[in-house]
Amino acid sequence: MTLLEIDLVVYPDECDAFGHLNQASFLSLFERARWEMLRGGPGMDVFTRGGAWPALRKTVIDYRAAAFPGDVLRFQQVLTHYGRTSFTMRQTARRVRDDILIASAEFVFVCIDRDGRPIPVPQEFSEYMNARPDSPGNVRRITVHGVNLAVEERGKGPAVLFVHGYPLDRTIWREQIGALEGFRCIAVDLRGMGQSDSPDLGYSMSIYAADLAALLDVLGVDDVVLCGLSMGGYVAFEFLRQWHSRVRGLVLMDSRADADAPEVRRARDAAAATARERGAGAIADAMLPRMLAPATLSRRPDVAERVRALMARTPVAGIVGALAAMRDREESESLLPTLAGVPTLVMVGDADTLTPPDQARAMVAAIPGGRLAVIPGAGHLPPVEQPEATTASLREFLRSLG
Ligand code: MLT
C-alpha cells in the first residue's frame, strides 16, 4: 500500500435493508479516506494552517458493484487537476479481498478563505499529492466516447502520439516525452489503464483506435507519428486501417503483426480469469519476468519495482477488456506491404522474448522502406529499461521525417 491508499471497513450501520453499503455512506467513506490520507501525510490541518478550506464544488460518482458489511475497501486517491485555487481528486474504492472496483468518483474542490473567496491551494498539499500546476506538460482529462482519458503533453512541433502496451500506462514514456525537444509529444492512458476510466465493457482494437482519433480531434491534431509499444502497436495498426491519411509516420516498438494463435487465445482467457479471481497483482507477478530483460530484473530493482507497481495498479476491468481486445484482433501482416507511404521504424529490445528481434526483422522485411533499431540491454520495455538509447533512436527517426 502507498501513502495515498487507505483501507476502510464497511460497518453494518452504513448499509441499507438489503445489506448494501448505501450511497450516503459511500460519500462519507470517500471523505474519510481523504482525511485519513492527509492525517498520514502533511496533517489534517494542511489547509487550515494556511487559512484555507477545501470547499467541495462538484461530485461525480460511478457505482460499480455492491459492498457489504465487513468488506475492506481500499481507497486510492490521485490528483487529476491542480490549478491555482482549485483541484480535482479522483478516488477509487476496490474491495481488497477480490480487487473488484466498487466505485470511482471525482471531487472538484475550490480553496476558500473565511469570507468564501477563492485562495491558492496550499503548496504543501500539492507537493504531497505529487502534482504540479496545470501546464502543457501536465495531465489533462479529456472525455471521448463517454470515457475520461488521462493525457499528458510536452513540447511543441509535429505531433507524436505515444500508445502504451498491456497492462501498462502512459508513464512508460516518461523519459521520452521529457527529452524529445522539437516535437509535440502526447502520451495517453488507453481506456481501462492508468488514470483513464475503466468501463466494464466496450474494449476492442477499433474502440481503442477510435478513442485516439477522437482525442486527436479534441487536441486539434490532424496528423501524427504513431508510436505504439506492443499492444499499442496493435492499436496503431487498427488506427492505420481506419485513418491511414492521418499517420505521418509509424514506430512499432516490441510489437507484432500476426493475430493470436489458438493457444494464445486460450491463454488470454485464462489470464482474464486470473485477473477476475486474484486481481491485478497476480497478473503483474506473472508478467514481470517476461516484460524485462534478465539483466534488468537482476541488476535494476528500481526499474523492476516501477514496472510491477504500474501493472499492479491497472484496473481489473481494463485488464480483462484488453485481453479480449488482443485475443480478437485482426491479423495485420497484410497491412505491412501497404505502408509504402508511411515511414516506419520497427524497434525491439535485443532481449525481448515476448516479441523477439527475429519477429521485428520479419516485419521490417515486409514493410517497404522499413527501418530497424535493436536496443541492447532491453527486454519488452526499451523506453523504461534503456530510456536514453530508445530516445536517441526515436529522435533520429522523427528528425528524418523532416
Ligand atoms: C503488451 O506488452 O502489450 C502485451 O505483451 C502484448 C501481448 O500480450 O500480445
PDB file of N, CA, C and O in Angstrom, residues 254 287-308 349-353 375-387 390:
ATOM      1  N   ASP A 254       8.526  -3.283 -30.071  1.00  0.00           N
ATOM      2  CA  ASP A 254       8.271  -4.571 -29.410  1.00  0.00           C
ATOM      3  C   ASP A 254       6.838  -5.017 -29.645  1.00  0.00           C
ATOM      4  O   ASP A 254       6.085  -5.304 -28.707  1.00  0.00           O
ATOM      5  N   MET A 287       3.551 -11.410 -15.231  1.00  0.00           N
ATOM      6  CA  MET A 287       4.092 -10.736 -16.419  1.00  0.00           C
ATOM      7  C   MET A 287       5.523 -10.230 -16.221  1.00  0.00           C
ATOM      8  O   MET A 287       6.298 -10.160 -17.187  1.00  0.00           O
ATOM      9  N   LEU A 288       5.841  -9.827 -14.995  1.00  0.00           N
ATOM     10  CA  LEU A 288       7.110  -9.113 -14.786  1.00  0.00           C
ATOM     11  C   LEU A 288       8.327  -9.828 -15.382  1.00  0.00           C
ATOM     12  O   LEU A 288       9.115  -9.200 -16.113  1.00  0.00           O
ATOM     13  N   PRO A 289       8.500 -11.139 -15.116  1.00  0.00           N
ATOM     14  CA  PRO A 289       9.710 -11.788 -15.663  1.00  0.00           C
ATOM     15  C   PRO A 289       9.749 -11.784 -17.186  1.00  0.00           C
ATOM     16  O   PRO A 289      10.827 -11.886 -17.773  1.00  0.00           O
ATOM     17  N   ARG A 290       8.576 -11.663 -17.836  1.00  0.00           N
ATOM     18  CA  ARG A 290       8.583 -11.670 -19.306  1.00  0.00           C
ATOM     19  C   ARG A 290       8.703 -10.266 -19.888  1.00  0.00           C
ATOM     20  O   ARG A 290       8.997 -10.083 -21.055  1.00  0.00           O
ATOM     21  N   MET A 291       8.440  -9.276 -19.040  1.00  0.00           N
ATOM     22  CA  MET A 291       8.476  -7.891 -19.520  1.00  0.00           C
ATOM     23  C   MET A 291       9.899  -7.363 -19.654  1.00  0.00           C
ATOM     24  O   MET A 291      10.196  -6.560 -20.522  1.00  0.00           O
ATOM     25  N   LEU A 292      10.748  -7.793 -18.714  1.00  0.00           N
ATOM     26  CA  LEU A 292      12.068  -7.168 -18.629  1.00  0.00           C
ATOM     27  C   LEU A 292      13.182  -8.135 -19.011  1.00  0.00           C
ATOM     28  O   LEU A 292      13.040  -9.357 -18.844  1.00  0.00           O
ATOM     29  N   ALA A 293      14.273  -7.568 -19.475  1.00  0.00           N
ATOM     30  CA  ALA A 293      15.452  -8.389 -19.783  1.00  0.00           C
ATOM     31  C   ALA A 293      15.982  -8.993 -18.479  1.00  0.00           C
ATOM     32  O   ALA A 293      15.855  -8.370 -17.412  1.00  0.00           O
ATOM     33  N   PRO A 294      16.595 -10.187 -18.543  1.00  0.00           N
ATOM     34  CA  PRO A 294      17.142 -10.784 -17.315  1.00  0.00           C
ATOM     35  C   PRO A 294      18.086  -9.814 -16.584  1.00  0.00           C
ATOM     36  O   PRO A 294      18.044  -9.714 -15.357  1.00  0.00           O
ATOM     37  N   ALA A 295      18.865  -9.058 -17.343  1.00  0.00           N
ATOM     38  CA  ALA A 295      19.806  -8.136 -16.689  1.00  0.00           C
ATOM     39  C   ALA A 295      19.059  -7.021 -15.963  1.00  0.00           C
ATOM     40  O   ALA A 295      19.475  -6.574 -14.890  1.00  0.00           O
ATOM     41  N   THR A 296      17.953  -6.566 -16.534  1.00  0.00           N
ATOM     42  CA  THR A 296      17.174  -5.519 -15.848  1.00  0.00           C
ATOM     43  C   THR A 296      16.622  -6.088 -14.546  1.00  0.00           C
ATOM     44  O   THR A 296      16.660  -5.436 -13.491  1.00  0.00           O
ATOM     45  N   LEU A 297      16.103  -7.324 -14.639  1.00  0.00           N
ATOM     46  CA  LEU A 297      15.493  -7.937 -13.452  1.00  0.00           C
ATOM     47  C   LEU A 297      16.517  -8.133 -12.335  1.00  0.00           C
ATOM     48  O   LEU A 297      16.226  -7.878 -11.170  1.00  0.00           O
ATOM     49  N   SER A 298      17.718  -8.561 -12.713  1.00  0.00           N
ATOM     50  CA  SER A 298      18.680  -8.883 -11.647  1.00  0.00           C
ATOM     51  C   SER A 298      19.429  -7.654 -11.148  1.00  0.00           C
ATOM     52  O   SER A 298      19.792  -7.591  -9.984  1.00  0.00           O
ATOM     53  N   ARG A 299      19.642  -6.650 -12.025  1.00  0.00           N
ATOM     54  CA  ARG A 299      20.514  -5.550 -11.599  1.00  0.00           C
ATOM     55  C   ARG A 299      19.804  -4.227 -11.375  1.00  0.00           C
ATOM     56  O   ARG A 299      20.402  -3.271 -10.918  1.00  0.00           O
ATOM     57  N   ARG A 300      18.507  -4.152 -11.761  1.00  0.00           N
ATOM     58  CA  ARG A 300      17.814  -2.855 -11.656  1.00  0.00           C
ATOM     59  C   ARG A 300      16.510  -3.021 -10.867  1.00  0.00           C
ATOM     60  O   ARG A 300      15.408  -2.919 -11.427  1.00  0.00           O
ATOM     61  N   PRO A 301      16.622  -3.268  -9.544  1.00  0.00           N
ATOM     62  CA  PRO A 301      15.393  -3.476  -8.753  1.00  0.00           C
ATOM     63  C   PRO A 301      14.444  -2.284  -8.813  1.00  0.00           C
ATOM     64  O   PRO A 301      13.223  -2.463  -8.733  1.00  0.00           O
ATOM     65  N   ASP A 302      14.985  -1.076  -8.976  1.00  0.00           N
ATOM     66  CA  ASP A 302      14.116   0.110  -9.045  1.00  0.00           C
ATOM     67  C   ASP A 302      13.220   0.044 -10.278  1.00  0.00           C
ATOM     68  O   ASP A 302      12.013   0.326 -10.222  1.00  0.00           O
ATOM     69  N   VAL A 303      13.806  -0.383 -11.419  1.00  0.00           N
ATOM     70  CA  VAL A 303      13.028  -0.482 -12.663  1.00  0.00           C
ATOM     71  C   VAL A 303      11.989  -1.600 -12.531  1.00  0.00           C
ATOM     72  O   VAL A 303      10.822  -1.441 -12.891  1.00  0.00           O
ATOM     73  N   ALA A 304      12.445  -2.739 -11.960  1.00  0.00           N
ATOM     74  CA  ALA A 304      11.511  -3.867 -11.805  1.00  0.00           C
ATOM     75  C   ALA A 304      10.335  -3.456 -10.924  1.00  0.00           C
ATOM     76  O   ALA A 304       9.178  -3.747 -11.229  1.00  0.00           O
ATOM     77  N   GLU A 305      10.610  -2.734  -9.845  1.00  0.00           N
ATOM     78  CA  GLU A 305       9.539  -2.327  -8.940  1.00  0.00           C
ATOM     79  C   GLU A 305       8.608  -1.313  -9.617  1.00  0.00           C
ATOM     80  O   GLU A 305       7.394  -1.378  -9.471  1.00  0.00           O
ATOM     81  N   ARG A 306       9.196  -0.398 -10.383  1.00  0.00           N
ATOM     82  CA  ARG A 306       8.356   0.588 -11.086  1.00  0.00           C
ATOM     83  C   ARG A 306       7.380  -0.120 -12.029  1.00  0.00           C
ATOM     84  O   ARG A 306       6.193   0.192 -12.068  1.00  0.00           O
ATOM     85  N   VAL A 307       7.903  -1.097 -12.778  1.00  0.00           N
ATOM     86  CA  VAL A 307       7.054  -1.779 -13.768  1.00  0.00           C
ATOM     87  C   VAL A 307       6.018  -2.662 -13.063  1.00  0.00           C
ATOM     88  O   VAL A 307       4.840  -2.682 -13.425  1.00  0.00           O
ATOM     89  N   ARG A 308       6.451  -3.374 -12.002  1.00  0.00           N
ATOM     90  CA  ARG A 308       5.484  -4.213 -11.286  1.00  0.00           C
ATOM     91  C   ARG A 308       4.366  -3.365 -10.708  1.00  0.00           C
ATOM     92  O   ARG A 308       3.179  -3.671 -10.834  1.00  0.00           O
ATOM     93  N   GLY A 349      13.774  -4.569 -28.214  1.00  0.00           N
ATOM     94  CA  GLY A 349      14.843  -4.846 -27.257  1.00  0.00           C
ATOM     95  C   GLY A 349      15.547  -6.133 -27.659  1.00  0.00           C
ATOM     96  O   GLY A 349      14.884  -7.095 -28.052  1.00  0.00           O
ATOM     97  N   ASP A 350      16.877  -6.156 -27.543  1.00  0.00           N
ATOM     98  CA  ASP A 350      17.591  -7.365 -28.020  1.00  0.00           C
ATOM     99  C   ASP A 350      17.282  -8.590 -27.168  1.00  0.00           C
ATOM    100  O   ASP A 350      17.498  -9.717 -27.585  1.00  0.00           O
ATOM    101  N   ALA A 351      16.748  -8.362 -25.947  1.00  0.00           N
ATOM    102  CA  ALA A 351      16.438  -9.493 -25.074  1.00  0.00           C
ATOM    103  C   ALA A 351      14.927  -9.663 -24.889  1.00  0.00           C
ATOM    104  O   ALA A 351      14.481 -10.226 -23.896  1.00  0.00           O
ATOM    105  N   ASP A 352      14.164  -9.155 -25.861  1.00  0.00           N
ATOM    106  CA  ASP A 352      12.703  -9.305 -25.761  1.00  0.00           C
ATOM    107  C   ASP A 352      12.316 -10.741 -26.119  1.00  0.00           C
ATOM    108  O   ASP A 352      12.622 -11.218 -27.214  1.00  0.00           O
ATOM    109  N   THR A 353      11.648 -11.423 -25.195  1.00  0.00           N
ATOM    110  CA  THR A 353      11.212 -12.790 -25.501  1.00  0.00           C
ATOM    111  C   THR A 353       9.735 -12.821 -25.891  1.00  0.00           C
ATOM    112  O   THR A 353       9.270 -13.792 -26.482  1.00  0.00           O
ATOM    113  N   ILE A 375      17.540  -2.393 -29.608  1.00  0.00           N
ATOM    114  CA  ILE A 375      18.054  -1.692 -28.428  1.00  0.00           C
ATOM    115  C   ILE A 375      18.756  -2.699 -27.505  1.00  0.00           C
ATOM    116  O   ILE A 375      18.106  -3.595 -26.951  1.00  0.00           O
ATOM    117  N   PRO A 376      20.072  -2.551 -27.351  1.00  0.00           N
ATOM    118  CA  PRO A 376      20.807  -3.504 -26.498  1.00  0.00           C
ATOM    119  C   PRO A 376      20.402  -3.354 -25.034  1.00  0.00           C
ATOM    120  O   PRO A 376      20.102  -2.258 -24.566  1.00  0.00           O
ATOM    121  N   GLY A 377      20.367  -4.484 -24.351  1.00  0.00           N
ATOM    122  CA  GLY A 377      20.120  -4.454 -22.902  1.00  0.00           C
ATOM    123  C   GLY A 377      18.674  -4.200 -22.526  1.00  0.00           C
ATOM    124  O   GLY A 377      18.401  -3.813 -21.386  1.00  0.00           O
ATOM    125  N   ALA A 378      17.773  -4.403 -23.473  1.00  0.00           N
ATOM    126  CA  ALA A 378      16.353  -4.192 -23.148  1.00  0.00           C
ATOM    127  C   ALA A 378      15.562  -5.450 -23.463  1.00  0.00           C
ATOM    128  O   ALA A 378      15.882  -6.195 -24.394  1.00  0.00           O
ATOM    129  N   GLY A 379      14.522  -5.682 -22.687  1.00  0.00           N
ATOM    130  CA  GLY A 379      13.582  -6.759 -22.965  1.00  0.00           C
ATOM    131  C   GLY A 379      12.399  -6.188 -23.733  1.00  0.00           C
ATOM    132  O   GLY A 379      12.582  -5.568 -24.778  1.00  0.00           O
ATOM    133  N   HIS A 380      11.198  -6.350 -23.150  1.00  0.00           N
ATOM    134  CA  HIS A 380       9.977  -5.930 -23.838  1.00  0.00           C
ATOM    135  C   HIS A 380       9.689  -4.434 -23.643  1.00  0.00           C
ATOM    136  O   HIS A 380       8.808  -3.898 -24.278  1.00  0.00           O
ATOM    137  N   LEU A 381      10.464  -3.776 -22.760  1.00  0.00           N
ATOM    138  CA  LEU A 381      10.158  -2.374 -22.446  1.00  0.00           C
ATOM    139  C   LEU A 381      11.359  -1.437 -22.639  1.00  0.00           C
ATOM    140  O   LEU A 381      11.829  -0.808 -21.680  1.00  0.00           O
ATOM    141  N   PRO A 382      11.864  -1.302 -23.868  1.00  0.00           N
ATOM    142  CA  PRO A 382      13.023  -0.420 -24.075  1.00  0.00           C
ATOM    143  C   PRO A 382      12.853   0.997 -23.523  1.00  0.00           C
ATOM    144  O   PRO A 382      13.805   1.540 -22.964  1.00  0.00           O
ATOM    145  N   PRO A 383      11.663   1.628 -23.630  1.00  0.00           N
ATOM    146  CA  PRO A 383      11.596   3.019 -23.143  1.00  0.00           C
ATOM    147  C   PRO A 383      11.865   3.143 -21.649  1.00  0.00           C
ATOM    148  O   PRO A 383      12.280   4.207 -21.180  1.00  0.00           O
ATOM    149  N   VAL A 384      11.633   2.058 -20.899  1.00  0.00           N
ATOM    150  CA  VAL A 384      11.857   2.100 -19.453  1.00  0.00           C
ATOM    151  C   VAL A 384      13.227   1.512 -19.106  1.00  0.00           C
ATOM    152  O   VAL A 384      13.944   2.022 -18.249  1.00  0.00           O
ATOM    153  N   GLU A 385      13.610   0.446 -19.808  1.00  0.00           N
ATOM    154  CA  GLU A 385      14.862  -0.246 -19.468  1.00  0.00           C
ATOM    155  C   GLU A 385      16.088   0.487 -20.012  1.00  0.00           C
ATOM    156  O   GLU A 385      17.133   0.512 -19.370  1.00  0.00           O
ATOM    157  N   GLN A 386      15.937   1.014 -21.205  1.00  0.00           N
ATOM    158  CA  GLN A 386      17.056   1.743 -21.837  1.00  0.00           C
ATOM    159  C   GLN A 386      16.531   3.067 -22.387  1.00  0.00           C
ATOM    160  O   GLN A 386      16.458   3.290 -23.601  1.00  0.00           O
ATOM    161  N   PRO A 387      16.141   3.972 -21.503  1.00  0.00           N
ATOM    162  CA  PRO A 387      15.460   5.187 -21.965  1.00  0.00           C
ATOM    163  C   PRO A 387      16.308   6.033 -22.917  1.00  0.00           C
ATOM    164  O   PRO A 387      15.786   6.558 -23.902  1.00  0.00           O
ATOM    165  N   THR A 390      16.647   4.456 -26.389  1.00  0.00           N
ATOM    166  CA  THR A 390      15.335   4.484 -27.044  1.00  0.00           C
ATOM    167  C   THR A 390      15.030   5.888 -27.550  1.00  0.00           C
ATOM    168  O   THR A 390      14.612   6.080 -28.702  1.00  0.00           O
TER     169      THR A 390
END
